[in-house]
């Protein structure tokens, strides 16, 4: 404790002061939605805080961390260390520290504006960042958080601010939490033949950047941009900001949770309510020959510098569907321009990628829908100077522009004729 804060504490004691936090004494808390941190050490004199991610591997990779730090003297420089030397997967195998240690941490003093720290210093399974903070409280996280309350607030805001957006609850989770979602379209679709697009994020709870990409997409979609207006007139767009609400709420990673995670849960008897409901809606859209695109938003491994698409293994993609897929990717490529263009290479989710590959959502689309429906995964890199709320939302807008460009031609050659 500094001399000043000691004096404050002494004065407070004399005056029976009810202050809950001694000014100047650093204190970590994470018992709030999405929070995850176990304190390793707080060195009050060195103004250094050390934590471990605290997720339970049963609920997914314990790479996510997010905590609040009180007791900062405004203007001082704080040193933050994350120790990732004991990360385990649910099967007991070690999880690489790379997943938990971004080059730049996310920080905020109001939980609205999230910024990146300067690059940290990595030493094997730990990393250290420093940040000068002009507030008494700050929040630090693996990446910019996007919580169930943010999904609720976003869908409500879009609904309120646009006559073309309608918020709805996709379902309730196993733990009883609401899964907020939204549809966007403009003008009459009286005969119900309009093309349908489905965009969803966060089947893996720790991949918070995916929700920010989705937010950028949805906010662009209700905007006055003539190309957003054009897309709204041609298509009905469904958007789910967070599929795995429960693990996002509890600060767990979600990926590879027991018995299977949301993106390995697309099969008939899935236990996840968000998937059950999404599948029902997608099947209904497909039966009415409306579903033309399904995009699943994720964050990839630590070493990806650019956004990229995961496509289904060739054995799952019919010739006809492949042509649509290529055309969609080409349309996106012309929108994902510098400074953060799409990776040239595509990656493939086949049997080598994961033994449960056929239960991946985009692969379910490829196996169960009409040949003109593109089912694809967009992975947005999280370990770059662009991997912040601004960069993620930019990628979301570009996805919207890519979809608009792609859907200027209706891919349903064999489907119902359009007006
Ligand atoms: Zn993922």
Tab-separated table of C-alpha atoms and ligand atoms in Angstrom:
chain	number	residue	atom	x	y	z
A	1	UNK	CA	0.000	0.000	0.000
A	2	UNK	CA	1.334	3.461	-0.800
A	3	UNK	CA	1.850	6.047	1.908
A	4	UNK	CA	-1.096	8.039	0.568
A	5	UNK	CA	-3.466	5.095	0.611
A	6	UNK	CA	-2.227	4.066	4.051
A	7	UNK	CA	-3.094	7.555	5.243
A	8	UNK	CA	-6.494	7.372	3.534
A	9	UNK	CA	-7.136	3.987	5.127
A	10	UNK	CA	-6.124	5.330	8.540
A	11	UNK	CA	-8.363	8.366	8.150
A	12	UNK	CA	-11.190	6.123	7.003
A	13	UNK	CA	-10.768	3.914	10.054
A	14	UNK	CA	-10.873	6.969	12.316
A	15	UNK	CA	-14.012	8.273	10.613
A	16	UNK	CA	-15.688	4.821	10.409
A	17	UNK	CA	-15.554	5.279	6.666
A	18	UNK	CA	-17.642	2.793	4.658
A	19	UNK	CA	-15.409	2.754	1.591
A	20	UNK	CA	-15.415	-0.773	0.180
A	21	UNK	CA	-12.122	-0.497	-1.647
A	22	UNK	CA	-8.997	1.042	-0.174
A	23	UNK	CA	-7.822	3.510	-2.779
A	24	UNK	CA	-4.530	2.231	-4.046
A	25	UNK	CA	-4.897	-1.403	-3.043
A	26	UNK	CA	-5.138	-3.457	-6.199
A	27	UNK	CA	-7.933	-5.998	-6.098
A	28	UNK	CA	-9.032	-8.520	-8.761
A	29	UNK	CA	-12.622	-9.685	-9.148
A	30	UNK	CA	-14.148	-11.969	-11.746
A	31	UNK	CA	-17.475	-12.987	-10.170
A	32	UNK	CA	-19.553	-11.307	-12.860
A	33	UNK	CA	-21.040	-12.568	-16.155
A	34	UNK	CA	-18.270	-13.796	-18.433
A	35	UNK	CA	-15.578	-13.306	-15.768
A	36	UNK	CA	-12.727	-15.800	-15.408
A	37	UNK	CA	-9.539	-15.333	-13.372
A	38	UNK	CA	-7.703	-17.016	-10.543
A	39	UNK	CA	-5.269	-14.703	-8.770
A	40	UNK	CA	-1.706	-16.027	-8.750
A	41	UNK	CA	-0.185	-13.010	-7.049
A	42	UNK	CA	-0.775	-9.311	-6.535
A	43	UNK	CA	2.385	-7.350	-5.814
A	44	UNK	CA	1.041	-4.080	-4.390
A	45	UNK	CA	4.459	-2.400	-4.308
A	46	UNK	CA	5.387	-3.332	-7.884
A	47	UNK	CA	1.802	-2.640	-9.059
A	48	UNK	CA	1.821	-6.017	-10.725
A	49	UNK	CA	-1.092	-8.418	-11.014
A	50	UNK	CA	-0.739	-12.049	-12.021
A	51	UNK	CA	-3.673	-14.319	-12.858
A	52	UNK	CA	-4.535	-17.654	-14.457
A	53	UNK	CA	-7.547	-18.314	-16.664
A	54	UNK	CA	-10.097	-20.060	-14.425
A	55	UNK	CA	-12.380	-21.921	-16.846
A	56	UNK	CA	-13.394	-25.514	-16.128
A	57	UNK	CA	-12.122	-27.785	-18.949
A	58	UNK	CA	-15.364	-29.787	-18.738
A	59	UNK	CA	-16.967	-26.674	-20.178
A	60	UNK	CA	-14.380	-26.098	-22.872
A	61	UNK	CA	-10.826	-24.947	-23.427
A	62	UNK	CA	-9.803	-22.795	-20.456
A	63	UNK	CA	-8.165	-20.106	-22.576
A	64	UNK	CA	-10.599	-17.246	-21.854
A	65	UNK	CA	-9.853	-14.779	-19.061
A	66	UNK	CA	-11.595	-11.582	-18.060
A	67	UNK	CA	-11.397	-9.665	-14.799
A	68	UNK	CA	-11.915	-6.340	-13.118
A	69	UNK	CA	-9.075	-4.518	-11.376
A	70	UNK	CA	-9.889	-1.986	-8.644
A	71	UNK	CA	-7.643	0.268	-6.653
A	72	UNK	CA	-5.676	1.805	-9.516
A	73	UNK	CA	-4.185	5.240	-8.891
A	74	UNK	CA	-5.269	7.161	-12.005
A	75	UNK	CA	-2.307	7.721	-14.286
A	76	UNK	CA	-0.206	4.868	-12.962
A	77	UNK	CA	1.196	2.024	-15.036
A	78	UNK	CA	-0.048	-1.443	-14.158
A	79	UNK	CA	1.761	-4.648	-15.047
A	80	UNK	CA	-0.480	-7.543	-15.908
A	81	UNK	CA	0.707	-11.123	-16.150
A	82	UNK	CA	-1.276	-14.121	-17.369
A	83	UNK	CA	0.109	-17.522	-16.446
A	84	UNK	CA	-1.023	-20.277	-18.804
A	85	UNK	CA	1.193	-23.145	-17.651
A	86	UNK	CA	-1.511	-25.540	-16.511
A	87	UNK	CA	-4.077	-25.385	-19.293
A	88	UNK	CA	-5.790	-28.716	-19.794
A	89	UNK	CA	-8.404	-30.009	-22.170
A	90	UNK	CA	-11.305	-32.050	-20.802
A	91	UNK	CA	-9.505	-35.265	-21.832
A	92	UNK	CA	-6.550	-34.322	-19.621
A	93	UNK	CA	-4.195	-33.378	-22.443
A	94	UNK	CA	-2.309	-30.113	-22.168
A	95	UNK	CA	-3.661	-27.134	-24.062
A	96	UNK	CA	-1.050	-24.853	-25.648
A	97	UNK	CA	-0.558	-21.571	-23.813
A	98	UNK	CA	-0.809	-19.860	-27.211
A	99	UNK	CA	-4.600	-20.025	-26.983
A	100	UNK	CA	-4.643	-17.944	-23.785
A	101	UNK	CA	-1.891	-15.430	-24.514
A	102	UNK	CA	-2.736	-12.846	-27.181
A	103	UNK	CA	0.068	-10.503	-28.177
A	104	UNK	CA	-2.156	-7.619	-27.137
A	105	UNK	CA	-4.623	-7.904	-24.280
A	106	UNK	CA	-8.009	-6.174	-24.339
A	107	UNK	CA	-8.607	-3.419	-21.801
A	108	UNK	CA	-11.330	-0.971	-20.915
A	109	UNK	CA	-12.098	1.578	-18.221
A	110	UNK	CA	-15.862	1.600	-18.867
A	111	UNK	CA	-16.599	-1.785	-20.481
A	112	UNK	CA	-17.916	0.062	-23.529
A	113	UNK	CA	-14.756	1.126	-25.313
A	114	UNK	CA	-12.345	-1.809	-25.502
A	115	UNK	CA	-8.791	-1.081	-26.607
A	116	UNK	CA	-5.730	-3.221	-27.142
A	117	UNK	CA	-2.671	-2.915	-24.920
A	118	UNK	CA	0.766	-2.610	-26.479
A	119	UNK	CA	2.240	-6.007	-27.431
A	120	UNK	CA	3.201	-7.973	-24.348
A	121	UNK	CA	6.397	-9.850	-23.532
A	122	UNK	CA	6.046	-13.588	-23.837
A	123	UNK	CA	8.108	-15.968	-21.728
A	124	UNK	CA	7.173	-19.570	-22.454
A	125	UNK	CA	3.780	-20.139	-20.855
A	126	UNK	CA	3.264	-16.656	-19.545
A	127	UNK	CA	2.922	-13.171	-20.948
A	128	UNK	CA	3.252	-9.720	-19.433
A	129	UNK	CA	1.623	-6.513	-20.610
A	130	UNK	CA	1.851	-3.008	-19.185
A	131	UNK	CA	-0.805	-0.318	-19.403
A	132	UNK	CA	-1.080	3.236	-18.113
A	133	UNK	CA	-4.587	3.680	-16.776
A	134	UNK	CA	-6.394	6.940	-16.122
A	135	UNK	CA	-9.071	5.512	-13.856
A	136	UNK	CA	-9.437	3.740	-10.523
A	137	UNK	CA	-11.012	0.666	-12.131
A	138	UNK	CA	-10.180	-1.167	-15.351
A	139	UNK	CA	-11.161	-4.429	-16.999
A	140	UNK	CA	-8.750	-6.743	-18.790
A	141	UNK	CA	-9.595	-9.684	-21.032
A	142	UNK	CA	-8.276	-12.134	-23.594
A	143	UNK	CA	-10.205	-10.176	-26.221
A	144	UNK	CA	-13.051	-7.676	-26.232
A	145	UNK	CA	-15.866	-9.350	-24.282
A	146	UNK	CA	-19.308	-9.742	-25.819
A	147	UNK	CA	-21.715	-11.087	-23.206
A	148	UNK	CA	-25.280	-12.421	-23.263
A	149	UNK	CA	-26.388	-8.972	-22.042
A	150	UNK	CA	-24.635	-7.456	-25.080
A	151	UNK	CA	-26.522	-9.833	-27.389
A	152	UNK	CA	-29.776	-8.844	-25.723
A	153	UNK	CA	-28.969	-5.121	-25.913
A	154	UNK	CA	-27.819	-5.343	-29.545
A	155	UNK	CA	-30.892	-7.185	-30.830
A	156	UNK	CA	-33.207	-4.828	-28.896
A	157	UNK	CA	-31.366	-1.776	-30.201
A	158	UNK	CA	-31.520	-2.993	-33.804
A	159	UNK	CA	-35.232	-3.765	-33.404
A	160	UNK	CA	-35.917	-0.323	-31.957
A	161	UNK	CA	-33.814	1.666	-34.391
A	162	UNK	CA	-34.912	-0.045	-37.606
A	163	UNK	CA	-38.406	-0.838	-38.906
A	164	UNK	CA	-36.789	-3.669	-40.868
A	165	UNK	CA	-35.372	-5.541	-37.870
A	166	UNK	CA	-37.330	-7.839	-35.562
A	167	UNK	CA	-35.765	-9.207	-32.390
A	168	UNK	CA	-36.831	-12.645	-31.173
A	169	UNK	CA	-35.693	-15.282	-28.717
A	170	UNK	CA	-34.288	-18.282	-30.553
A	171	UNK	CA	-34.831	-20.525	-27.500
A	172	UNK	CA	-33.865	-20.953	-23.877
A	173	UNK	CA	-30.670	-22.798	-23.045
A	174	UNK	CA	-30.400	-25.879	-20.821
A	175	UNK	CA	-29.679	-23.477	-17.946
A	176	UNK	CA	-32.744	-21.402	-18.820
A	177	UNK	CA	-31.020	-18.400	-20.370
A	178	UNK	CA	-32.541	-16.647	-23.386
A	179	UNK	CA	-30.716	-16.837	-26.741
A	180	UNK	CA	-31.354	-13.473	-28.423
A	181	UNK	CA	-31.635	-13.325	-32.221
A	182	UNK	CA	-32.922	-11.040	-34.944
A	183	UNK	CA	-34.339	-11.098	-38.459
A	184	UNK	CA	-33.865	-8.288	-40.956
A	185	UNK	CA	-35.710	-7.738	-44.234
A	186	UNK	CA	-37.351	-4.816	-45.996
A	187	UNK	CA	-40.554	-4.535	-47.987
A	188	UNK	CA	-43.199	-7.182	-48.459
A	189	UNK	CA	-42.331	-10.824	-48.830
A	190	UNK	CA	-45.973	-11.747	-49.188
A	191	UNK	CA	-45.483	-14.986	-51.086
A	192	UNK	CA	-42.670	-16.055	-48.731
A	193	UNK	CA	-40.174	-16.830	-51.482
A	194	UNK	CA	-37.435	-14.404	-50.609
A	195	UNK	CA	-33.910	-15.791	-50.207
A	196	UNK	CA	-32.902	-16.553	-46.625
A	197	UNK	CA	-29.449	-16.030	-45.105
A	198	UNK	CA	-28.385	-17.304	-41.687
A	199	UNK	CA	-25.437	-15.796	-39.804
A	200	UNK	CA	-24.470	-17.001	-36.324
A	201	UNK	CA	-21.551	-16.525	-33.930
A	202	UNK	CA	-20.027	-18.023	-30.800
A	203	UNK	CA	-20.655	-21.715	-31.019
A	204	UNK	CA	-17.361	-21.530	-29.164
A	205	UNK	CA	-17.852	-19.189	-26.232
A	206	UNK	CA	-14.271	-17.952	-25.853
A	207	UNK	CA	-14.160	-16.662	-29.458
A	208	UNK	CA	-15.572	-13.262	-28.512
A	209	UNK	CA	-14.315	-11.621	-31.694
A	210	UNK	CA	-16.888	-13.585	-33.674
A	211	UNK	CA	-19.737	-11.732	-31.968
A	212	UNK	CA	-18.083	-8.412	-32.763
A	213	UNK	CA	-17.863	-9.454	-36.431
A	214	UNK	CA	-21.562	-10.312	-36.212
A	215	UNK	CA	-22.361	-6.988	-34.620
A	216	UNK	CA	-20.577	-5.138	-37.444
A	217	UNK	CA	-22.544	-7.198	-39.951
A	218	UNK	CA	-25.928	-6.565	-38.295
A	219	UNK	CA	-25.381	-2.837	-37.781
A	220	UNK	CA	-24.338	-2.466	-41.407
A	221	UNK	CA	-27.386	-4.467	-42.492
A	222	UNK	CA	-29.861	-1.997	-40.961
A	223	UNK	CA	-27.871	1.041	-42.158
A	224	UNK	CA	-28.643	3.449	-45.004
A	225	UNK	CA	-25.852	2.051	-47.176
A	226	UNK	CA	-27.634	1.473	-50.520
A	227	UNK	CA	-26.081	-1.983	-50.699
A	228	UNK	CA	-27.502	-2.879	-47.277
A	229	UNK	CA	-30.892	-1.640	-48.491
A	230	UNK	CA	-30.509	-3.793	-51.608
A	231	UNK	CA	-29.690	-6.897	-49.559
A	232	UNK	CA	-32.653	-6.262	-47.238
A	233	UNK	CA	-34.967	-6.120	-50.249
A	234	UNK	CA	-33.704	-9.382	-51.689
A	235	UNK	CA	-33.229	-11.500	-48.593
A	236	UNK	CA	-34.471	-12.274	-45.110
A	237	UNK	CA	-31.419	-12.371	-42.845
A	238	UNK	CA	-31.310	-14.247	-39.544
A	239	UNK	CA	-28.590	-13.366	-37.053
A	240	UNK	CA	-27.721	-15.031	-33.739
A	241	UNK	CA	-24.945	-13.118	-31.887
A	242	UNK	CA	-24.164	-15.907	-29.361
A	243	UNK	CA	-25.105	-19.557	-29.830
A	244	UNK	CA	-23.415	-20.900	-26.666
A	245	UNK	CA	-24.963	-18.470	-24.207
A	246	UNK	CA	-24.362	-20.589	-21.087
A	247	UNK	CA	-20.586	-20.878	-21.419
A	248	UNK	CA	-20.330	-17.235	-22.418
A	249	UNK	CA	-22.239	-16.297	-19.255
A	250	UNK	CA	-20.079	-18.463	-16.992
A	251	UNK	CA	-16.728	-17.442	-18.502
A	252	UNK	CA	-15.969	-20.906	-19.869
A	253	UNK	CA	-14.356	-21.641	-23.210
A	254	UNK	CA	-17.003	-23.876	-24.776
A	255	UNK	CA	-14.710	-25.489	-27.341
A	256	UNK	CA	-14.453	-29.266	-26.840
A	257	UNK	CA	-16.739	-29.167	-23.833
A	258	UNK	CA	-18.129	-32.461	-22.558
A	259	UNK	CA	-19.837	-34.348	-24.141
A	260	UNK	CA	-19.479	-32.262	-27.352
A	261	UNK	CA	-19.372	-28.588	-28.153
A	262	UNK	CA	-21.884	-26.565	-30.130
A	263	UNK	CA	-19.946	-26.870	-33.365
A	264	UNK	CA	-19.736	-30.651	-33.014
A	265	UNK	CA	-23.390	-30.919	-32.051
A	266	UNK	CA	-25.253	-30.736	-35.361
A	267	UNK	CA	-26.967	-34.117	-35.468
A	268	UNK	CA	-30.443	-35.477	-34.845
A	269	UNK	CA	-30.402	-35.924	-31.078
A	270	UNK	CA	-28.270	-32.949	-30.132
A	271	UNK	CA	-28.576	-31.802	-26.549
A	272	UNK	CA	-28.111	-28.123	-27.338
A	273	UNK	CA	-31.352	-26.163	-27.586
A	274	UNK	CA	-29.853	-23.406	-29.750
A	275	UNK	CA	-28.901	-26.038	-32.332
A	276	UNK	CA	-32.250	-27.831	-32.127
A	277	UNK	CA	-34.104	-24.596	-32.818
A	278	UNK	CA	-31.675	-23.331	-35.441
A	279	UNK	CA	-31.912	-26.659	-37.293
A	280	UNK	CA	-35.715	-26.562	-37.253
A	281	UNK	CA	-35.735	-23.070	-38.698
A	282	UNK	CA	-33.061	-23.870	-41.278
A	283	UNK	CA	-34.895	-27.038	-42.336
A	284	UNK	CA	-38.148	-25.102	-42.736
A	285	UNK	CA	-36.416	-22.431	-44.821
A	286	UNK	CA	-34.750	-25.090	-46.932
A	287	UNK	CA	-37.991	-26.982	-47.516
A	288	UNK	CA	-39.511	-23.768	-48.816
A	289	UNK	CA	-36.487	-23.464	-51.113
A	290	UNK	CA	-35.323	-20.256	-49.506
A	291	UNK	CA	-32.053	-20.958	-47.707
A	292	UNK	CA	-29.117	-19.765	-49.818
A	293	UNK	CA	-26.324	-19.045	-47.336
A	294	UNK	CA	-25.275	-20.117	-43.835
A	295	UNK	CA	-22.241	-18.437	-42.283
A	296	UNK	CA	-20.792	-19.562	-38.948
A	297	UNK	CA	-18.485	-17.006	-37.303
A	298	UNK	CA	-15.393	-18.050	-35.333
A	299	UNK	CA	-11.908	-17.035	-34.175
A	300	UNK	CA	-9.124	-19.431	-35.310
A	301	UNK	CA	-5.698	-20.430	-33.933
A	302	UNK	CA	-3.159	-17.903	-32.645
A	303	UNK	CA	-0.983	-17.817	-35.755
A	304	UNK	CA	-3.520	-16.773	-38.392
A	305	UNK	CA	-2.752	-13.240	-39.562
A	306	UNK	CA	-5.812	-12.816	-41.809
A	307	UNK	CA	-9.485	-13.802	-41.940
A	308	UNK	CA	-10.176	-17.008	-43.860
A	309	UNK	CA	-12.908	-19.457	-44.787
A	310	UNK	CA	-13.222	-23.049	-43.663
A	311	UNK	CA	-15.078	-25.058	-46.305
A	312	UNK	CA	-16.464	-28.573	-46.118
A	313	UNK	CA	-14.368	-31.485	-47.374
A	314	UNK	CA	-14.872	-32.013	-51.135
A	315	UNK	CA	-16.707	-35.292	-50.475
A	316	UNK	CA	-19.546	-33.315	-48.857
A	317	UNK	CA	-19.842	-30.595	-51.482
A	318	UNK	CA	-21.781	-31.420	-54.638
A	319	UNK	CA	-20.551	-30.064	-57.964
A	320	UNK	CA	-23.409	-27.626	-58.140
A	321	UNK	CA	-22.928	-26.422	-54.572
A	322	UNK	CA	-19.202	-26.039	-55.184
A	323	UNK	CA	-19.887	-23.563	-57.976
A	324	UNK	CA	-22.019	-21.449	-55.635
A	325	UNK	CA	-19.426	-21.695	-52.890
A	326	UNK	CA	-16.695	-20.501	-55.243
A	327	UNK	CA	-18.838	-17.601	-56.419
A	328	UNK	CA	-19.614	-16.596	-52.814
A	329	UNK	CA	-15.931	-16.672	-51.824
A	330	UNK	CA	-15.005	-14.671	-54.929
A	331	UNK	CA	-17.618	-12.038	-54.025
A	332	UNK	CA	-16.208	-11.817	-50.489
A	333	UNK	CA	-12.656	-11.649	-51.769
A	334	UNK	CA	-13.413	-8.487	-53.688
A	335	UNK	CA	-14.837	-6.867	-50.524
A	336	UNK	CA	-12.217	-8.012	-47.990
A	337	UNK	CA	-9.612	-5.499	-49.136
A	338	UNK	CA	-6.491	-4.069	-47.521
A	339	UNK	CA	-5.480	-3.609	-44.778
A	340	UNK	CA	-6.959	-6.956	-43.748
A	341	UNK	CA	-7.679	-9.035	-46.862
A	342	UNK	CA	-8.867	-12.630	-46.897
A	343	UNK	CA	-6.256	-15.362	-46.730
A	344	UNK	CA	-5.701	-16.822	-50.211
A	345	UNK	CA	-5.851	-20.415	-49.004
A	346	UNK	CA	-9.051	-22.070	-47.880
A	347	UNK	CA	-9.002	-24.572	-45.038
A	348	UNK	CA	-11.036	-27.739	-45.026
A	349	UNK	CA	-13.024	-29.353	-42.228
A	350	UNK	CA	-12.626	-32.987	-43.211
A	351	UNK	CA	-11.934	-36.218	-41.306
A	352	UNK	CA	-8.305	-35.165	-40.724
A	353	UNK	CA	-9.491	-31.961	-39.091
A	354	UNK	CA	-11.771	-33.593	-36.527
A	355	UNK	CA	-13.306	-37.083	-36.134
A	356	UNK	CA	-16.655	-35.353	-35.486
A	357	UNK	CA	-16.324	-33.314	-38.688
A	358	UNK	CA	-19.718	-34.327	-40.027
A	359	UNK	CA	-21.370	-32.758	-36.982
A	360	UNK	CA	-19.904	-29.312	-37.712
A	361	UNK	CA	-22.685	-26.827	-38.471
A	362	UNK	CA	-21.526	-25.743	-41.936
A	363	UNK	CA	-21.012	-29.410	-42.842
A	364	UNK	CA	-24.543	-30.201	-41.665
A	365	UNK	CA	-25.736	-27.574	-44.144
A	366	UNK	CA	-23.720	-29.239	-46.897
A	367	UNK	CA	-25.263	-32.623	-46.124
A	368	UNK	CA	-28.858	-31.596	-45.512
A	369	UNK	CA	-29.889	-28.720	-47.724
A	370	UNK	CA	-30.513	-27.913	-51.372
A	371	UNK	CA	-27.507	-27.738	-53.639
A	372	UNK	CA	-27.650	-23.970	-53.995
A	373	UNK	CA	-27.154	-23.344	-50.239
A	374	UNK	CA	-23.621	-22.340	-49.250
A	375	UNK	CA	-22.575	-23.537	-45.771
A	376	UNK	CA	-19.298	-22.000	-44.681
A	377	UNK	CA	-17.241	-20.896	-41.654
A	378	UNK	CA	-15.613	-17.477	-41.462
A	379	UNK	CA	-12.626	-17.398	-39.117
A	380	UNK	CA	-11.453	-13.919	-38.158
A	381	UNK	CA	-7.885	-13.736	-36.868
A	382	UNK	CA	-7.672	-12.660	-33.216
A	383	UNK	CA	-3.948	-12.147	-32.693
A	384	UNK	CA	-3.218	-9.101	-34.853
A	385	UNK	CA	-3.262	-5.293	-34.435
A	386	UNK	CA	-6.637	-5.354	-36.282
A	387	UNK	CA	-8.179	-7.849	-33.864
A	388	UNK	CA	-10.149	-5.291	-31.883
A	389	UNK	CA	-13.764	-4.127	-31.930
A	390	UNK	CA	-13.118	-1.754	-34.856
A	391	UNK	CA	-11.356	-4.356	-36.990
A	392	UNK	CA	-13.845	-7.114	-36.190
A	393	UNK	CA	-16.805	-4.896	-37.066
A	394	UNK	CA	-15.119	-3.943	-40.319
A	395	UNK	CA	-14.946	-7.642	-41.214
A	396	UNK	CA	-18.653	-7.918	-40.407
A	397	UNK	CA	-19.492	-5.088	-42.822
A	398	UNK	CA	-17.382	-6.727	-45.489
A	399	UNK	CA	-19.224	-9.981	-44.997
A	400	UNK	CA	-22.444	-8.034	-45.586
A	401	UNK	CA	-21.026	-6.486	-48.752
A	402	UNK	CA	-19.833	-9.896	-49.924
A	403	UNK	CA	-23.297	-11.363	-49.406
A	404	UNK	CA	-24.929	-8.461	-51.217
A	405	UNK	CA	-22.584	-8.883	-54.172
A	406	UNK	CA	-23.096	-12.648	-54.231
A	407	UNK	CA	-26.894	-12.492	-54.024
A	408	UNK	CA	-27.306	-10.049	-56.914
A	409	UNK	CA	-27.753	-13.305	-58.822
A	410	UNK	CA	-30.232	-15.637	-57.175
A	411	UNK	CA	-28.407	-18.959	-56.738
A	412	UNK	CA	-31.619	-21.018	-56.878
A	413	UNK	CA	-31.491	-21.912	-60.570
A	414	UNK	CA	-33.704	-24.899	-59.919
A	415	UNK	CA	-35.766	-23.217	-57.251
A	416	UNK	CA	-38.953	-21.157	-57.553
A	417	UNK	CA	-38.763	-18.297	-60.027
A	418	UNK	CA	-38.310	-14.893	-58.439
A	419	UNK	CA	-40.351	-11.777	-59.132
B	1	LIG	ZN1	-14.469	-21.911	-33.049
